[in-house]
Coordinates of C-alpha atoms in Angstrom, one line a residue:
Chain A
M30 CA 113.0 148.4 74.1
A31 CA 110.5 145.9 75.2
A32 CA 111.7 143.5 77.9
L33 CA 112.3 139.9 77.1
L34 CA 111.3 138.9 80.6
E35 CA 109.2 141.0 83.0
V36 CA 108.9 140.1 86.6
R37 CA 106.3 142.0 88.6
G38 CA 105.5 141.8 92.3
L39 CA 107.2 138.5 93.0
V40 CA 106.6 137.4 96.5
K41 CA 107.7 134.2 98.3
N42 CA 106.9 133.4 101.9
F43 CA 108.2 130.1 103.3
P44 CA 106.1 128.8 106.1
V45 CA 108.1 128.3 109.3
R46 CA 105.4 127.2 111.7
T47 CA 102.0 125.8 110.9
D48 CA 99.2 124.9 113.3
L49 CA 97.6 121.5 113.5
L50 CA 95.4 122.2 110.6
G51 CA 98.3 123.2 108.4
R52 CA 97.6 127.0 108.5
V53 CA 100.7 129.1 108.4
K54 CA 101.4 130.8 111.7
S55 CA 104.7 132.4 110.8
F56 CA 106.7 132.6 107.7
V57 CA 110.0 133.8 106.3
S58 CA 109.6 136.6 103.9
A59 CA 112.3 135.5 101.4
V60 CA 111.3 137.6 98.4
D61 CA 108.9 140.5 98.9
G62 CA 107.7 142.3 95.9
V63 CA 110.5 142.1 93.5
D64 CA 110.1 143.8 90.1
F65 CA 112.6 143.8 87.3
D66 CA 112.9 143.5 83.5
L67 CA 115.4 141.4 81.6
H68 CA 116.2 142.8 78.2
Q69 CA 117.3 140.7 75.2
G70 CA 121.1 140.3 75.1
E71 CA 121.9 141.9 78.4
T72 CA 123.5 140.4 81.5
L73 CA 121.7 141.4 84.6
G74 CA 123.8 140.9 87.7
V75 CA 122.1 140.2 91.0
V76 CA 124.1 140.9 94.1
G77 CA 123.4 140.9 97.8
E78 CA 124.3 139.2 101.1
S79 CA 123.6 135.5 101.8
G80 CA 119.9 135.1 102.4
C81 CA 118.8 138.2 100.6
G82 CA 116.6 136.2 98.2
K83 CA 118.9 136.0 95.2
S84 CA 118.6 132.2 94.8
T85 CA 114.9 132.2 95.7
T86 CA 114.3 134.7 92.9
A87 CA 116.0 132.4 90.5
R88 CA 114.1 129.4 91.6
L89 CA 110.8 131.3 91.4
L90 CA 111.7 132.4 87.9
L91 CA 112.0 128.7 86.8
H92 CA 108.9 127.8 88.9
L93 CA 111.0 125.3 90.9
I94 CA 109.1 126.7 93.9
E95 CA 105.6 128.0 93.9
P96 CA 105.5 131.8 94.2
T97 CA 103.2 133.3 96.8
A98 CA 102.3 136.1 94.4
G99 CA 103.6 137.8 91.3
T100 CA 103.6 137.4 87.6
I101 CA 106.3 136.6 85.0
R102 CA 105.8 137.7 81.4
F103 CA 108.0 136.4 78.6
E104 CA 107.9 138.3 75.4
G105 CA 104.6 139.9 76.6
R106 CA 103.0 136.5 77.3
T107 CA 102.1 135.6 80.9
V108 CA 103.9 132.5 82.0
G109 CA 102.0 129.7 83.5
T110 CA 98.7 130.5 81.6
A111 CA 97.4 129.2 78.4
E112 CA 99.4 131.9 76.6
L113 CA 102.7 130.3 77.7
P114 CA 102.6 127.1 79.7
W115 CA 105.4 126.3 82.1
K116 CA 106.9 123.5 79.9
A117 CA 107.1 125.8 76.9
F118 CA 108.6 128.6 79.0
R119 CA 111.2 126.2 80.4
R120 CA 112.6 125.6 77.0
Q121 CA 113.4 129.3 76.9
V122 CA 114.9 129.7 80.4
Q123 CA 117.4 127.3 81.9
M124 CA 119.5 127.4 85.0
V125 CA 123.1 126.6 86.1
F126 CA 123.4 125.8 89.8
Q127 CA 126.2 126.7 92.2
D128 CA 127.0 123.2 93.3
S129 CA 128.3 121.5 90.2
Y130 CA 128.5 118.1 91.9
A131 CA 125.0 118.1 93.4
S132 CA 123.4 119.3 90.1
L133 CA 124.5 116.3 88.1
N134 CA 122.9 112.9 88.7
P135 CA 125.8 110.6 89.9
R136 CA 124.2 107.6 88.2
L137 CA 124.1 109.1 84.7
T138 CA 126.9 109.6 82.3
V139 CA 127.8 113.1 81.2
A140 CA 126.1 112.6 77.8
E141 CA 122.9 111.1 79.5
S142 CA 122.7 114.1 81.8
I143 CA 122.9 116.6 78.9
A144 CA 120.6 114.5 76.6
F145 CA 117.9 114.2 79.3
G146 CA 116.3 117.6 78.6
P147 CA 116.1 117.3 74.8
M148 CA 114.6 113.8 75.2
V149 CA 111.9 115.2 77.5
H150 CA 111.1 117.6 74.7
G151 CA 110.7 114.9 72.1
L152 CA 114.0 114.4 70.6
S153 CA 115.1 110.8 69.9
R154 CA 117.9 109.3 71.9
R155 CA 120.2 109.5 68.9
E156 CA 119.5 113.1 68.1
A157 CA 119.7 114.1 71.8
E158 CA 123.1 112.4 72.2
A159 CA 124.4 114.0 69.0
R160 CA 123.3 117.4 70.5
A161 CA 125.0 116.5 73.8
N162 CA 128.3 115.6 72.0
A163 CA 128.1 118.9 70.0
L164 CA 127.6 120.9 73.2
L165 CA 130.3 119.1 75.1
D166 CA 132.7 120.0 72.3
R167 CA 131.4 123.6 72.4
V168 CA 132.0 124.0 76.1
G169 CA 135.5 122.7 75.7
L170 CA 135.2 119.1 76.7
E171 CA 136.4 116.4 74.3
P172 CA 133.2 114.3 73.7
N173 CA 134.9 111.0 73.1
L174 CA 136.8 111.3 76.4
M175 CA 134.0 112.9 78.5
A176 CA 130.6 111.7 77.2
G177 CA 130.8 108.3 78.9
R178 CA 132.1 109.5 82.2
F179 CA 130.4 109.9 85.5
T180 CA 130.3 113.1 87.6
H181 CA 132.7 111.9 90.3
E182 CA 135.4 111.5 87.6
L183 CA 135.4 115.1 86.6
S184 CA 137.0 118.2 88.1
G185 CA 134.9 121.0 89.4
G186 CA 135.5 123.1 86.3
Q187 CA 134.7 120.2 84.0
R188 CA 131.5 119.5 85.9
Q189 CA 130.4 123.2 85.7
R190 CA 131.1 123.0 81.9
V191 CA 128.8 120.0 81.7
N192 CA 126.2 121.9 83.7
I193 CA 126.4 124.7 81.2
A194 CA 126.1 122.3 78.3
R195 CA 123.1 120.7 80.0
A196 CA 121.5 124.1 80.4
L197 CA 122.1 124.9 76.8
A198 CA 120.7 121.6 75.5
L199 CA 117.2 123.0 75.1
H200 CA 118.5 126.0 73.1
P201 CA 117.2 128.5 75.7
R202 CA 117.1 132.2 75.2
V203 CA 117.8 133.0 78.9
L204 CA 120.3 131.4 81.2
V205 CA 120.0 131.9 85.0
L206 CA 123.4 131.5 86.5
D207 CA 122.9 131.0 90.2
E208 CA 126.4 131.5 91.7
A209 CA 127.6 129.4 88.8
V210 CA 131.3 130.2 89.2
S211 CA 131.4 130.8 93.0
A212 CA 132.6 127.4 93.9
L213 CA 135.4 127.3 91.4
D214 CA 139.1 128.2 91.8
K215 CA 140.0 131.6 90.6
S216 CA 141.8 130.4 87.5
V217 CA 139.1 128.0 86.5
E218 CA 136.5 130.7 87.3
A219 CA 138.1 133.0 84.8
Q220 CA 138.0 130.3 82.1
V221 CA 134.4 129.6 82.7
L222 CA 133.5 133.3 82.7
N223 CA 135.2 133.7 79.4
L224 CA 133.3 130.6 78.1
L225 CA 130.1 132.2 79.3
L226 CA 130.9 135.4 77.4
D227 CA 131.7 133.4 74.2
L228 CA 128.5 131.3 74.5
K229 CA 126.4 134.4 75.0
E230 CA 127.7 135.9 71.8
E231 CA 127.3 132.7 69.8
F232 CA 123.9 131.6 71.0
R233 CA 122.5 135.2 71.5
L234 CA 121.8 134.5 75.1
T235 CA 120.5 136.7 77.9
Y236 CA 122.0 136.1 81.3
L237 CA 120.6 136.6 84.8
F238 CA 123.9 136.4 86.7
I239 CA 123.5 135.9 90.4
S240 CA 126.6 136.3 92.5
H241 CA 127.9 137.6 95.8
D242 CA 131.2 138.4 94.1
L243 CA 131.1 142.1 93.2
E244 CA 134.2 142.0 91.0
V245 CA 132.8 139.1 88.9
V246 CA 129.5 140.9 88.5
R247 CA 131.2 144.1 87.4
F248 CA 133.1 142.0 84.8
M249 CA 130.1 140.2 83.5
A250 CA 127.0 142.4 84.0
T251 CA 125.6 145.2 81.8
R252 CA 123.1 146.1 84.6
V253 CA 123.1 145.3 88.3
L254 CA 120.3 144.6 90.7
V255 CA 121.1 145.0 94.4
M256 CA 118.9 143.0 96.7
Y257 CA 118.5 143.4 100.4
L258 CA 116.3 141.1 102.5
G259 CA 114.0 140.1 99.7
R260 CA 113.6 143.5 98.2
V261 CA 115.2 145.5 95.4
A262 CA 117.5 148.1 96.9
E263 CA 119.0 149.6 93.8
L264 CA 119.0 148.8 90.1
G265 CA 121.2 150.4 87.4
P266 CA 123.7 150.2 84.6
T267 CA 126.9 148.5 86.0
E268 CA 129.3 151.5 85.8
A269 CA 126.8 154.0 87.0
L270 CA 126.0 151.9 90.0
Y271 CA 129.6 151.0 90.8
T272 CA 130.8 154.6 90.6
G273 CA 127.7 156.5 91.8
S274 CA 125.7 154.2 94.1
R275 CA 122.8 156.0 95.7
H276 CA 121.5 153.4 98.2
P277 CA 123.5 153.3 101.5
Y278 CA 123.4 149.6 101.3
T279 CA 125.0 149.5 97.9
T280 CA 127.6 152.0 99.0
A281 CA 128.4 149.9 102.0
L282 CA 128.5 146.7 99.9
L283 CA 130.8 148.3 97.4
G284 CA 132.9 149.7 100.2
S285 CA 133.6 146.2 101.4
M286 CA 135.2 145.3 98.1
L287 CA 139.0 145.0 98.2
S288 CA 140.8 147.6 96.1
M289 CA 143.8 146.8 94.0
D290 CA 144.8 150.5 94.0
P291 CA 146.7 151.7 97.2
D292 CA 145.3 155.2 96.7
R293 CA 141.8 153.9 96.9
R294 CA 142.0 152.0 100.1
T295 CA 138.8 150.5 101.6
D296 CA 138.2 153.2 104.2
A297 CA 134.5 153.3 104.4
A298 CA 133.4 151.2 107.3
P299 CA 131.6 148.1 106.1
I300 CA 128.2 147.5 107.5
S301 CA 128.3 145.6 110.7
G302 CA 126.2 142.8 112.1
D303 CA 124.0 140.3 110.4
P304 CA 120.9 141.0 108.3
P305 CA 117.7 141.1 110.5
N306 CA 115.7 138.0 110.9
P307 CA 113.5 137.6 107.8
I308 CA 110.8 135.9 109.9
D309 CA 110.2 139.3 111.5
P310 CA 111.7 141.9 109.1
P311 CA 112.0 145.6 110.1
A312 CA 109.1 147.8 109.2
G313 CA 109.5 150.5 106.5
C314 CA 112.8 150.3 104.8
R315 CA 114.3 147.0 105.7
F316 CA 117.8 148.4 105.8
H317 CA 117.1 151.1 108.4
T318 CA 118.3 149.0 111.3
R319 CA 121.9 149.0 109.9
C320 CA 121.8 152.2 107.9
A321 CA 124.1 155.1 109.0
S322 CA 121.7 157.6 107.6
A323 CA 118.5 156.2 109.1
E324 CA 115.9 158.6 110.4
P325 CA 112.5 158.0 111.9
A326 CA 110.9 158.3 108.5
C327 CA 112.8 155.3 107.3
A328 CA 111.0 153.0 109.7
G329 CA 107.6 154.3 108.9
R330 CA 107.0 153.6 105.2
V331 CA 108.5 151.3 102.6
P332 CA 110.6 153.3 100.2
V333 CA 109.4 153.3 96.6
L334 CA 111.8 152.3 93.8
T335 CA 112.5 155.8 92.4
A336 CA 113.9 156.3 88.9
L337 CA 117.0 158.5 88.8
G338 CA 117.3 158.6 85.0
G339 CA 119.6 156.6 82.8
G340 CA 117.9 153.4 83.9
H341 CA 119.2 153.9 87.4
A342 CA 116.6 153.4 90.2
V343 CA 116.9 153.2 93.9
A344 CA 114.5 152.4 96.8
C345 CA 115.7 154.8 99.5
H346 CA 113.9 157.6 101.3
M347 CA 116.9 159.9 100.7
S348 CA 116.3 159.7 97.0
E349 CA 112.6 159.9 97.1
P350 CA 111.2 163.4 96.9
G351 CA 108.9 164.3 99.9
S352 CA 109.6 161.1 101.7
G353 CA 110.1 163.0 105.1
H354 CA 113.8 162.2 105.3
S355 CA 115.9 165.3 106.0
R356 CA 118.2 164.6 103.1
A357 CA 115.4 163.7 100.6
T358 CA 116.3 165.2 97.3
G359 CA 114.0 167.1 94.9
R360 CA 113.4 165.6 91.5
A361 CA 115.7 162.9 90.4
A362 CA 119.2 164.1 89.6
Chain B
M3 CA 130.9 119.9 65.8
S4 CA 134.6 119.2 65.2
A5 CA 135.9 115.8 64.3
S6 CA 137.4 114.3 67.5
P7 CA 141.1 113.4 67.3
A8 CA 140.8 110.7 69.9
G9 CA 139.7 107.2 68.9
A10 CA 137.0 105.2 70.5
L11 CA 134.5 106.5 73.0
V12 CA 135.7 106.2 76.6
R13 CA 133.0 104.8 78.7
S14 CA 133.6 104.6 82.4
P15 CA 132.6 101.5 84.3
G16 CA 129.2 102.2 86.0
Y17 CA 128.5 102.5 89.7
W18 CA 127.5 98.9 90.2
V19 CA 130.7 97.6 88.6
A20 CA 132.6 99.7 91.1
V21 CA 130.5 98.4 93.9
L22 CA 131.0 94.8 92.9
R23 CA 134.8 95.4 92.7
R24 CA 134.8 96.8 96.2
F25 CA 132.6 94.0 97.5
A26 CA 135.0 91.4 96.0
R27 CA 137.9 92.9 98.0
D28 CA 136.1 92.2 101.3
P29 CA 137.0 88.6 102.3
V30 CA 134.4 88.3 105.1
A31 CA 131.6 89.5 102.9
I32 CA 132.7 87.2 100.1
G33 CA 132.7 84.3 102.5
A34 CA 129.2 85.1 103.7
A35 CA 128.0 85.5 100.1
A36 CA 129.5 82.1 99.3
V37 CA 127.6 80.5 102.3
V38 CA 124.4 82.2 101.1
L39 CA 125.0 80.9 97.6
G40 CA 125.7 77.4 99.0
L41 CA 122.4 77.5 100.9
I42 CA 120.5 78.5 97.9
L43 CA 122.1 75.8 95.8
M44 CA 121.4 73.3 98.5
A45 CA 117.7 74.3 98.5
V46 CA 117.5 74.1 94.7
F47 CA 119.2 70.7 94.4
A48 CA 117.7 69.3 97.6
P49 CA 116.2 66.2 96.0
W50 CA 119.5 65.2 94.5
L51 CA 121.6 66.1 97.6
A52 CA 119.5 64.5 100.3
P53 CA 120.6 61.0 101.0
Q54 CA 117.1 59.8 102.0
D55 CA 113.5 60.7 101.7
P56 CA 112.8 63.5 104.2
L57 CA 109.3 62.3 104.8
Q58 CA 109.9 58.6 105.2
G59 CA 110.3 57.7 108.9
M60 CA 111.3 54.5 110.6
T61 CA 109.6 54.1 114.0
L62 CA 112.3 51.7 115.2
K63 CA 115.1 54.3 114.6
R64 CA 113.7 57.4 116.4
L65 CA 115.8 60.2 117.9
R66 CA 119.2 58.7 117.0
P67 CA 122.1 61.0 117.8
P68 CA 124.3 62.5 115.1
G69 CA 126.8 60.0 113.7
T70 CA 124.5 57.1 113.7
E71 CA 125.2 54.5 111.1
G72 CA 123.3 55.5 107.9
H73 CA 122.1 58.8 109.4
L74 CA 125.0 61.3 109.5
L75 CA 123.0 63.8 111.6
G76 CA 120.8 61.3 113.3
T77 CA 117.0 61.0 113.1
D78 CA 114.1 63.0 114.4
E79 CA 111.2 62.0 116.7
L80 CA 109.6 60.0 113.9
G81 CA 112.8 58.4 112.7
R82 CA 113.2 60.5 109.7
D83 CA 116.8 61.3 108.5
M84 CA 117.8 64.7 109.9
L85 CA 120.3 65.5 107.2
S86 CA 117.8 65.0 104.5
R87 CA 115.2 67.1 106.4
L88 CA 117.6 69.9 107.0
I89 CA 118.6 70.0 103.3
H90 CA 115.0 69.9 102.2
G91 CA 114.1 72.4 105.0
A92 CA 116.3 75.0 103.3
R93 CA 113.8 75.1 100.5
I94 CA 110.8 76.3 102.5
S95 CA 112.8 78.2 105.0
L96 CA 114.7 80.3 102.4
F97 CA 111.5 80.7 100.4
M98 CA 109.7 82.0 103.5
G99 CA 112.6 84.3 104.2
I100 CA 113.0 85.8 100.8
V101 CA 109.6 86.0 99.1
P102 CA 107.8 88.1 101.8
V103 CA 110.7 90.6 101.8
F104 CA 110.7 90.9 98.0
T105 CA 106.9 91.4 97.8
A106 CA 107.3 93.9 100.7
L107 CA 110.2 95.6 98.8
L108 CA 108.0 96.2 95.8
A109 CA 105.1 97.6 97.7
G110 CA 107.1 99.4 100.3
A111 CA 109.5 101.0 97.8
A112 CA 106.6 102.2 95.7
I113 CA 104.8 103.7 98.7
G114 CA 107.9 105.3 100.1
I115 CA 109.1 106.7 96.8
V116 CA 105.7 108.2 96.0
A117 CA 105.4 109.7 99.5
G118 CA 109.0 111.0 99.5
Y119 CA 108.7 112.5 96.1
A120 CA 105.3 114.0 96.4
G121 CA 105.8 115.3 99.9
G122 CA 103.2 117.4 101.7
W123 CA 99.8 116.0 102.1
T124 CA 100.3 112.8 100.2
N125 CA 103.4 112.1 102.3
S126 CA 101.5 112.6 105.5
L127 CA 98.7 110.4 104.5
L128 CA 100.9 107.5 103.3
M129 CA 103.5 107.6 106.1
R130 CA 101.0 108.1 109.0
T131 CA 99.2 105.0 107.7
M132 CA 102.5 103.1 107.8
D133 CA 103.1 104.4 111.3
V134 CA 100.0 102.7 112.5
F135 CA 101.7 99.4 111.9
F136 CA 104.8 100.5 113.8
A137 CA 102.6 100.6 117.0
F138 CA 102.8 96.8 117.2
P139 CA 106.0 94.8 117.7
S140 CA 106.7 93.0 114.5
V141 CA 106.5 89.5 116.0
L142 CA 103.2 90.3 117.6
L143 CA 101.9 91.8 114.3
A144 CA 103.0 88.8 112.3
V145 CA 101.4 86.4 114.8
A146 CA 98.2 88.4 114.9
L147 CA 97.9 88.7 111.1
A148 CA 98.8 85.0 110.5
G149 CA 96.4 84.0 113.3
A150 CA 93.6 86.1 111.7
L151 CA 94.3 84.8 108.2
G152 CA 94.6 81.2 109.4
P153 CA 97.6 78.8 109.1
G154 CA 99.2 78.0 105.8
I155 CA 102.2 79.0 103.7
L156 CA 100.4 81.6 101.6
N157 CA 98.8 83.3 104.6
S158 CA 102.2 83.5 106.4
I159 CA 103.7 85.1 103.3
I160 CA 100.9 87.6 103.3
A161 CA 101.3 88.3 107.0
L162 CA 105.1 88.6 106.8
T163 CA 104.8 90.9 103.7
L164 CA 102.5 93.2 105.6
V165 CA 104.9 93.3 108.5
F166 CA 107.8 94.4 106.3
V167 CA 106.0 97.0 104.1
P168 CA 106.1 99.8 106.7
P169 CA 109.8 99.7 107.6
I170 CA 110.8 99.5 103.9
A171 CA 108.4 102.3 103.0
R172 CA 109.9 104.4 105.8
V173 CA 113.5 103.9 104.5
A174 CA 112.4 104.5 100.9
E175 CA 110.6 107.7 102.0
S176 CA 113.6 109.1 103.8
V177 CA 116.1 108.3 101.0
T178 CA 113.7 109.8 98.4
T179 CA 113.2 112.9 100.4
G180 CA 116.9 113.4 100.4
V181 CA 117.3 112.9 96.7
R182 CA 114.2 115.0 95.8
S183 CA 115.8 118.2 97.0
R184 CA 119.1 117.6 95.1
D185 CA 120.0 120.1 92.4
Y186 CA 119.9 117.5 89.7
V187 CA 116.3 116.8 90.4
E188 CA 115.6 120.6 90.3
A189 CA 117.5 120.8 87.0
A190 CA 115.4 118.0 85.6
K191 CA 112.2 119.8 86.7
A192 CA 113.6 123.0 85.1
S193 CA 114.0 121.1 81.9
G194 CA 110.3 120.5 81.9
A195 CA 110.2 116.8 82.7
G196 CA 107.1 115.3 84.4
A197 CA 107.2 113.7 87.9
L198 CA 107.1 110.1 86.5
T199 CA 110.0 110.7 84.1
I200 CA 112.1 112.3 86.9
I201 CA 111.4 109.4 89.3
R202 CA 112.3 106.9 86.6
K203 CA 115.4 108.6 85.4
H204 CA 116.8 110.5 88.3
V205 CA 115.3 109.2 91.5
L206 CA 115.1 105.4 91.2
G207 CA 118.7 104.9 90.4
N208 CA 119.8 106.8 93.4
V209 CA 117.3 105.3 95.9
L210 CA 117.0 101.7 95.0
G211 CA 120.5 100.8 96.2
P212 CA 120.0 101.8 99.8
I213 CA 116.4 100.4 99.9
F214 CA 117.6 97.1 98.4
V215 CA 120.4 96.8 101.0
Y216 CA 117.9 97.5 103.8
A217 CA 115.5 94.8 102.4
M218 CA 118.4 92.3 102.2
S219 CA 119.0 92.9 105.9
L220 CA 115.4 92.0 106.6
I221 CA 115.7 88.5 105.0
A222 CA 117.3 87.1 108.1
V223 CA 114.6 88.7 110.3
C224 CA 111.9 87.4 108.1
M225 CA 113.3 83.8 108.2
I226 CA 113.3 83.9 112.0
L227 CA 109.8 85.3 112.1
A228 CA 108.6 82.7 109.6
S229 CA 110.3 80.0 111.7
G230 CA 108.5 81.5 114.7
L231 CA 105.2 81.3 112.9
S232 CA 105.9 77.6 112.0
F233 CA 106.9 77.0 115.6
L234 CA 103.6 78.3 116.7
G235 CA 101.8 76.2 114.2
L236 CA 100.7 79.2 112.1
G237 CA 103.0 78.7 109.2
V238 CA 104.2 75.5 107.5
K239 CA 102.3 72.4 108.5
P240 CA 103.8 69.0 109.2
P241 CA 105.2 66.8 107.8
M242 CA 106.8 69.4 105.5
P243 CA 110.4 70.0 106.5
D244 CA 110.9 73.5 107.8
W245 CA 113.6 74.6 110.2
G246 CA 111.3 76.5 112.4
L247 CA 108.8 73.7 112.5
M248 CA 111.5 71.2 113.2
L249 CA 112.7 73.2 116.2
N250 CA 109.1 73.0 117.5
T251 CA 108.6 69.3 117.0
L252 CA 112.0 68.4 118.4
R253 CA 111.8 70.5 121.5
T254 CA 110.3 67.7 123.6
A255 CA 113.5 65.8 123.1
I256 CA 115.7 68.6 124.3
Y257 CA 116.8 66.7 127.4
T258 CA 117.5 63.4 125.7
Q259 CA 119.0 64.6 122.5
P260 CA 120.1 68.3 123.0
L261 CA 122.5 68.2 120.0
L262 CA 119.9 66.9 117.7
C263 CA 117.4 69.6 118.8
A264 CA 119.9 72.3 118.2
L265 CA 120.5 71.4 114.5
P266 CA 117.6 73.3 112.9
G267 CA 118.5 76.3 115.0
V268 CA 122.1 76.1 113.9
M269 CA 120.9 76.2 110.2
I270 CA 118.7 79.3 111.0
F271 CA 121.7 80.9 112.7
I272 CA 124.1 80.2 109.9
T273 CA 121.7 81.5 107.3
S274 CA 120.7 84.7 109.1
I275 CA 124.3 85.6 110.1
S276 CA 125.5 85.0 106.5
F277 CA 122.8 87.2 105.1
N278 CA 123.6 89.9 107.7
I279 CA 127.4 89.9 107.0
M280 CA 126.8 89.9 103.2
T281 CA 124.4 92.9 103.6
D282 CA 126.9 94.7 105.7
G283 CA 129.6 94.1 103.1
L284 CA 127.3 95.3 100.3
R285 CA 126.4 98.4 102.3
S286 CA 130.0 99.4 102.8
A287 CA 130.8 98.6 99.2
M288 CA 128.0 100.9 98.1
D289 CA 129.2 103.7 100.3
I290 CA 131.5 105.2 97.6
K291 CA 132.6 108.7 98.1
A292 CA 133.5 110.6 95.0

């Protein structure tokens, strides 16, 4: 199946210090060579610790920040070129932000916020407002009660519903959900997640679902991408990854999940310490400083994302044949 | 879309209605606003309010103290009625206080919003240019500019405008920089809107309030500076009644008629403190937490 969205070699370095002439002296390597595909109709979950580059990847995808390197192809057309200009691409890909309050303009009414995008793309005010009302109704907010309200008069759950309606207003194909439910109460979160599942069905959407909540990702995602310090650590179908993780980082991350089953207590020691400083990331595998299985080979060379079959791939020297690690496997299992 | 069971559309009162309601609940601010309104009305209706001609002097009745028969607040050094001159003086004094600030508001806000929204290189260029003006104390800058341009009302307005553009631009820039990184601006960018559309629809509404309040607080400063320019002979020219100029011409009588000399200063004081209190009230009324 051809990918709807192909991301190749995405890199973003944020300058930290520049000299007098504005030349970058040191930078934060926020995203370093991320590749992934997004297939029509799937939900790709992106997980990882704070600062691993999840949100930066999302913002790069929508070109809210300028990538240092990398290409994005949508339906085989390279985005940002004459083939597919950014404005046309943005109709197809929209984003829901984590902070439902900060992502709505406090001076605009709910309907004005939702109608803004369609009006930018040439709809008349009347048409855009009709679309806004229809979408409000669809996300479970009574238009007559809500359309004329301001952000501060809504609850967190209502605001996030408005944000979802705003993101849907351009009839996009892909929705990037950047921690979209993380700030909500558990009960509201469940409602919004179910709403997202319904909307996905109805509008034939594809989701890029970014979250630090592994349970939520397991519930939502068809495939999961694990990021560590700006790189892809592991990628695979949700169940295969949750039950048979191959990267020590994924295993540690999953081990930190609380279990509902007393027979499956969380006994694996969670990884300790903070991620290394991304201004000066470790050489080779970026995880080797915290990895229980690290060997000298790990610090020497960057592990390659190796396919394990079944769509499962991992960037670890232990799964890479001939990597020099004592536990390196033969051909993929 | 399903037919809605509820009746008419509920539209919440806007932000500015909420601000006005909060402002109205602050008695001190309302009092100050009433004084400001009174001063403005006094300036507008000066010819009808003033008991006598502010330019017509009587050499026989010079420097009479307040309470003199026929001259409620006495007469000045040329025997002109003080009350009439103070009433007429409100016209030029308020004009000189408000007009430069508003022209500076237009220019400063434009520069600051562009610099704040564009960021990077554009920001550095615009704001470092503004910083050059900060190297001089504002009084000195106003005097130097007015001196270079020559005396006269128009030149003082130009000088005062130039003095107030940098501080307003700086405030506008910092507020805009704060708004620019908000998620709703990002969301607007993500919807494919251009910079001008985003500034018009998402930035202006959120930055003009604070910038306007700051500019209001400068009106009092501007009036005092304008009075200073008139006092130095760089602004309004005699015999036009202006509070600053009146302070200047009456200063020689300070030992014989101290109360009389203080009157224009009292007017400047009342005006500036009223503007300041009103601005403070407006500022706290605008500080609405969700």
